[in-house]
Amino acid sequence: GIQVEQSPPDLILQEGANSTLRCNFSDSVNNLQWFHQNPWGQLINLFYIPSGTKQNGRLSATTVATERYSLLYISSSQTTDSGVYFCAVGGGADGLTFGKGTHLIIQP
Amino acid sequence: GAVVSQHPSWVICKSGTSVKIECRSLDFQATTMFWYRQFPKQSLMLMATSNEGSKATYEQGVEKDKFLINHASLTLSTLTVTSAHPEDSSFYICSARRDSVVAQHFGDGTRLSIL
């Protein structure tokens, strides 16, 4: 099956800092989604981005499908950005394969 | 936006009990729903694909007789954990996909604790 690798596994930053999270995947995909899992376990859908670039406020994402990677950018971090960020990929109609996540801690 | 409701949020029960979890798409029809499981400090793993009106497709290593899935309507899928044991304790989360749309929308999950 498809492999998904996320880096870094852990990231500790001061409030106000910028960060880049990376997701590499081993095969072509029709679905790539970025999620933020909050401390209560809820998966917040950040982006559906199988290719191209999108922005939503302080967050943006870019997927280069031909090179099989995606990047999630967080600017001007806030403590509420803390949590686990997951990248998940799939073939379209299939279930998603999740990476192991990046555990982000934003310190005040 | 697309809303998926999952119920209950928390379940604590004794070993040997069967537990049913519901997943509903509130504002769209979902021919396909998915069930995932997440153990503490781990990632989410796909358990099964639930198809309206047909049998579910289970991932390798997931016991279909242990985890019964029913998708009787276009807005409701249920997962029943039969004769649950402590090792079934986990976070179960469902997702649904609008027909002709690829992106999946997730419920808030169910935390299952078997004593």
CSV table of C-alpha atoms in Angstrom, one decimal:
chain,number,residue,atom,x,y,z
A,1,GLY,CA,0.0,0.0,0.0
A,2,ILE,CA,0.9,3.6,-0.2
A,3,GLN,CA,3.4,5.0,2.4
A,4,VAL,CA,3.1,8.4,4.0
A,5,GLU,CA,5.9,10.0,5.9
A,6,GLN,CA,5.6,13.2,7.8
A,7,SER,CA,8.4,15.4,9.2
A,8,PRO,CA,9.3,16.6,11.7
A,9,PRO,CA,7.7,14.2,14.2
A,10,ASP,CA,7.9,16.9,16.9
A,11,LEU,CA,8.2,20.6,16.8
A,12,ILE,CA,8.4,23.1,19.6
A,13,LEU,CA,8.1,26.8,18.8
A,14,GLN,CA,7.6,30.1,20.4
A,15,GLU,CA,4.4,32.0,19.8
A,16,GLY,CA,4.7,34.2,16.7
A,17,ALA,CA,7.1,31.8,14.9
A,18,ASN,CA,6.5,30.4,11.5
A,19,SER,CA,6.7,26.7,10.6
A,20,THR,CA,6.7,24.3,7.7
A,21,LEU,CA,5.4,20.7,8.0
A,22,ARG,CA,6.2,18.2,5.3
A,23,CYS,CA,4.3,15.1,3.9
A,24,ASN,CA,5.9,12.7,1.5
A,25,PHE,CA,3.9,10.0,-0.2
A,26,SER,CA,5.0,7.0,-2.2
A,27,ASP,CA,2.5,6.9,-5.1
A,28,SER,CA,0.2,9.1,-7.1
A,29,VAL,CA,-3.0,10.1,-5.2
A,30,ASN,CA,-6.3,11.7,-6.0
A,31,ASN,CA,-6.9,12.8,-2.5
A,32,LEU,CA,-4.7,14.6,0.0
A,33,GLN,CA,-6.0,16.2,3.1
A,34,TRP,CA,-4.3,18.0,6.0
A,35,PHE,CA,-5.9,17.8,9.5
A,36,HIS,CA,-5.3,19.3,12.9
A,37,GLN,CA,-6.3,17.0,15.7
A,38,ASN,CA,-7.1,18.9,18.8
A,39,PRO,CA,-6.6,17.6,22.4
A,40,TRP,CA,-10.1,16.3,22.5
A,41,GLY,CA,-9.4,14.1,19.4
A,42,GLN,CA,-11.5,16.1,16.9
A,43,LEU,CA,-10.1,16.1,13.4
A,44,ILE,CA,-10.3,19.6,12.0
A,45,ASN,CA,-10.2,19.6,8.2
A,46,LEU,CA,-7.6,22.2,7.1
A,47,PHE,CA,-7.2,21.6,3.4
A,48,TYR,CA,-8.2,19.3,0.6
A,49,ILE,CA,-5.2,19.7,-1.7
A,50,PRO,CA,-4.3,16.9,-4.1
A,51,SER,CA,-2.3,19.5,-6.1
A,52,GLY,CA,-1.6,23.2,-6.2
A,53,THR,CA,-1.6,25.8,-3.5
A,54,LYS,CA,-4.3,27.0,-1.1
A,55,GLN,CA,-4.4,29.6,1.7
A,56,ASN,CA,-6.8,30.0,4.6
A,57,GLY,CA,-5.8,32.8,7.0
A,58,ARG,CA,-2.5,32.1,8.6
A,59,LEU,CA,-2.4,28.6,7.1
A,60,SER,CA,-1.4,27.7,3.6
A,61,ALA,CA,-0.6,24.4,1.8
A,62,THR,CA,1.2,23.4,-1.4
A,63,THR,CA,1.2,20.0,-3.0
A,64,VAL,CA,3.6,19.1,-5.8
A,65,ALA,CA,1.9,15.9,-7.1
A,66,THR,CA,4.6,15.1,-9.6
A,67,GLU,CA,7.2,15.0,-6.8
A,68,ARG,CA,4.9,13.4,-4.3
A,69,TYR,CA,5.1,15.8,-1.4
A,70,SER,CA,2.9,18.4,0.3
A,71,LEU,CA,3.8,21.2,2.6
A,72,LEU,CA,1.7,22.9,5.3
A,73,TYR,CA,2.8,26.4,6.4
A,74,ILE,CA,1.7,28.0,9.6
A,75,SER,CA,2.6,31.7,10.1
A,76,SER,CA,2.5,33.7,13.2
A,77,SER,CA,1.8,30.7,15.4
A,78,GLN,CA,-0.6,30.9,18.3
A,79,THR,CA,-0.9,28.6,21.3
A,80,THR,CA,-4.2,27.4,20.0
A,81,ASP,CA,-2.3,26.0,17.0
A,82,SER,CA,-0.8,23.3,19.3
A,83,GLY,CA,-1.8,19.7,18.6
A,84,VAL,CA,-1.1,17.0,16.1
A,85,TYR,CA,-1.1,17.7,12.3
A,86,PHE,CA,-1.9,14.8,10.0
A,87,CYS,CA,-1.5,14.4,6.3
A,88,ALA,CA,-3.7,11.7,4.8
A,89,VAL,CA,-3.8,10.5,1.2
A,90,GLY,CA,-6.0,8.2,-0.9
A,91,GLY,CA,-7.0,7.1,-4.3
A,92,GLY,CA,-10.2,9.1,-4.5
A,93,ALA,CA,-13.0,6.7,-3.6
A,94,ASP,CA,-10.8,4.9,-1.1
A,95,GLY,CA,-10.2,5.3,2.5
A,96,LEU,CA,-7.3,7.5,3.6
A,97,THR,CA,-3.8,6.4,4.7
A,98,PHE,CA,-2.6,8.7,7.4
A,99,GLY,CA,0.9,9.7,8.2
A,100,LYS,CA,2.2,9.4,11.8
A,101,GLY,CA,1.7,13.1,12.3
A,102,THR,CA,3.7,16.1,13.5
A,103,HIS,CA,3.2,17.0,17.2
A,104,LEU,CA,3.3,20.8,17.4
A,105,ILE,CA,3.7,22.7,20.7
A,106,ILE,CA,3.5,26.5,20.6
A,107,GLN,CA,4.9,28.0,23.8
A,108,PRO,CA,3.7,31.4,25.0
B,1,GLY,CA,-20.2,22.9,5.1
B,2,ALA,CA,-20.5,19.2,5.3
B,3,VAL,CA,-21.4,17.9,8.8
B,4,VAL,CA,-20.8,14.4,10.1
B,5,SER,CA,-22.3,13.5,13.5
B,6,GLN,CA,-21.0,10.6,15.5
B,7,HIS,CA,-22.7,9.2,18.6
B,8,PRO,CA,-21.9,8.5,21.4
B,9,SER,CA,-18.8,10.5,22.2
B,10,TRP,CA,-17.8,8.3,25.1
B,11,VAL,CA,-18.6,4.8,26.1
B,12,ILE,CA,-17.4,3.0,29.2
B,13,CYS,CA,-18.7,-0.6,29.6
B,14,LYS,CA,-17.8,-4.0,31.0
B,15,SER,CA,-16.0,-6.7,29.1
B,16,GLY,CA,-18.3,-8.8,27.0
B,17,THR,CA,-20.7,-6.0,26.2
B,18,SER,CA,-21.6,-5.1,22.6
B,19,VAL,CA,-21.4,-1.5,21.7
B,20,LYS,CA,-23.0,0.3,18.8
B,21,ILE,CA,-21.6,3.6,17.3
B,22,GLU,CA,-23.6,5.7,14.9
B,23,CYS,CA,-22.2,7.9,12.1
B,24,ARG,CA,-24.6,10.2,10.3
B,25,SER,CA,-24.1,12.7,7.5
B,26,LEU,CA,-26.4,15.5,8.4
B,27,ASP,CA,-26.6,17.6,5.3
B,28,PHE,CA,-25.6,15.4,2.4
B,29,GLN,CA,-26.0,11.8,1.2
B,30,ALA,CA,-23.1,9.5,1.5
B,31,THR,CA,-23.0,6.3,-0.4
B,32,THR,CA,-19.6,5.6,1.1
B,33,MET,CA,-18.5,6.0,4.7
B,34,PHE,CA,-15.3,4.9,6.4
B,35,TRP,CA,-14.4,3.7,9.9
B,36,TYR,CA,-11.0,4.4,11.4
B,37,ARG,CA,-9.4,3.5,14.7
B,38,GLN,CA,-6.8,5.4,16.7
B,39,PHE,CA,-4.8,3.9,19.6
B,40,PRO,CA,-3.2,6.3,22.1
B,41,LYS,CA,-0.2,8.3,20.7
B,42,GLN,CA,-0.7,6.6,17.3
B,43,SER,CA,-2.1,7.6,13.9
B,44,LEU,CA,-5.4,6.7,12.5
B,45,MET,CA,-5.8,3.4,10.7
B,46,LEU,CA,-8.6,2.6,8.3
B,47,MET,CA,-10.7,-0.3,9.5
B,48,ALA,CA,-13.4,-0.7,6.9
B,49,THR,CA,-15.2,0.9,4.0
B,50,SER,CA,-19.0,1.0,4.5
B,51,ASN,CA,-21.1,1.0,1.3
B,52,GLU,CA,-24.8,1.8,1.4
B,53,GLY,CA,-26.9,-1.3,0.5
B,54,SER,CA,-23.9,-3.7,0.3
B,55,LYS,CA,-21.4,-5.5,2.5
B,56,ALA,CA,-18.6,-3.5,4.1
B,57,THR,CA,-15.0,-4.0,2.9
B,58,TYR,CA,-12.6,-4.7,5.8
B,59,GLU,CA,-8.9,-3.9,5.9
B,60,GLN,CA,-6.5,-6.8,6.4
B,61,GLY,CA,-6.3,-7.8,10.0
B,62,VAL,CA,-9.7,-6.4,11.0
B,63,GLU,CA,-12.2,-9.1,12.1
B,64,LYS,CA,-15.4,-8.6,10.3
B,65,ASP,CA,-17.3,-10.8,12.8
B,66,LYS,CA,-16.0,-8.6,15.6
B,67,PHE,CA,-16.7,-5.2,14.0
B,68,LEU,CA,-20.1,-5.4,12.4
B,69,ILE,CA,-20.9,-2.6,10.0
B,70,ASN,CA,-24.4,-1.7,8.7
B,71,HIS,CA,-25.0,1.1,6.1
B,72,ALA,CA,-28.8,0.8,5.7
B,73,SER,CA,-29.4,4.3,4.4
B,74,LEU,CA,-27.6,7.1,2.6
B,75,THR,CA,-27.1,9.1,5.8
B,76,LEU,CA,-26.3,6.4,8.5
B,77,SER,CA,-23.6,3.9,9.0
B,78,THR,CA,-23.3,1.9,12.3
B,79,LEU,CA,-20.3,0.1,13.8
B,80,THR,CA,-21.0,-2.5,16.4
B,81,VAL,CA,-18.1,-3.8,18.5
B,82,THR,CA,-19.3,-7.3,19.5
B,83,SER,CA,-18.3,-8.9,22.8
B,84,ALA,CA,-15.9,-6.1,23.5
B,85,HIS,CA,-12.7,-6.7,25.5
B,86,PRO,CA,-10.2,-4.3,27.0
B,87,GLU,CA,-7.9,-4.6,23.9
B,88,ASP,CA,-10.8,-3.1,21.9
B,89,SER,CA,-10.5,0.1,23.9
B,90,SER,CA,-9.6,2.8,21.4
B,91,PHE,CA,-10.8,6.0,19.7
B,92,TYR,CA,-13.2,5.2,16.8
B,93,ILE,CA,-13.9,7.8,14.2
B,94,CYS,CA,-16.0,7.8,11.0
B,95,SER,CA,-15.9,9.8,7.9
B,96,ALA,CA,-18.3,10.3,5.0
B,97,ARG,CA,-17.8,11.4,1.4
B,98,ARG,CA,-20.3,13.2,-0.7
B,99,ASP,CA,-21.0,11.4,-3.9
B,100,SER,CA,-18.8,12.7,-6.7
B,101,VAL,CA,-16.7,14.6,-4.2
B,102,VAL,CA,-13.3,13.2,-3.1
B,103,ALA,CA,-12.7,15.0,0.2
B,104,GLN,CA,-13.8,13.1,3.4
B,105,HIS,CA,-15.5,14.8,6.3
B,106,PHE,CA,-15.0,13.3,9.8
B,107,GLY,CA,-17.1,12.9,12.8
B,108,ASP,CA,-15.9,13.9,16.3
B,109,GLY,CA,-15.1,10.3,17.2
B,110,THR,CA,-16.1,7.9,20.0
B,111,ARG,CA,-13.8,7.1,22.8
B,112,LEU,CA,-14.5,3.5,23.9
B,113,SER,CA,-13.2,2.1,27.2
B,114,ILE,CA,-13.8,-1.5,28.1
B,115,LEU,CA,-13.2,-2.4,31.7
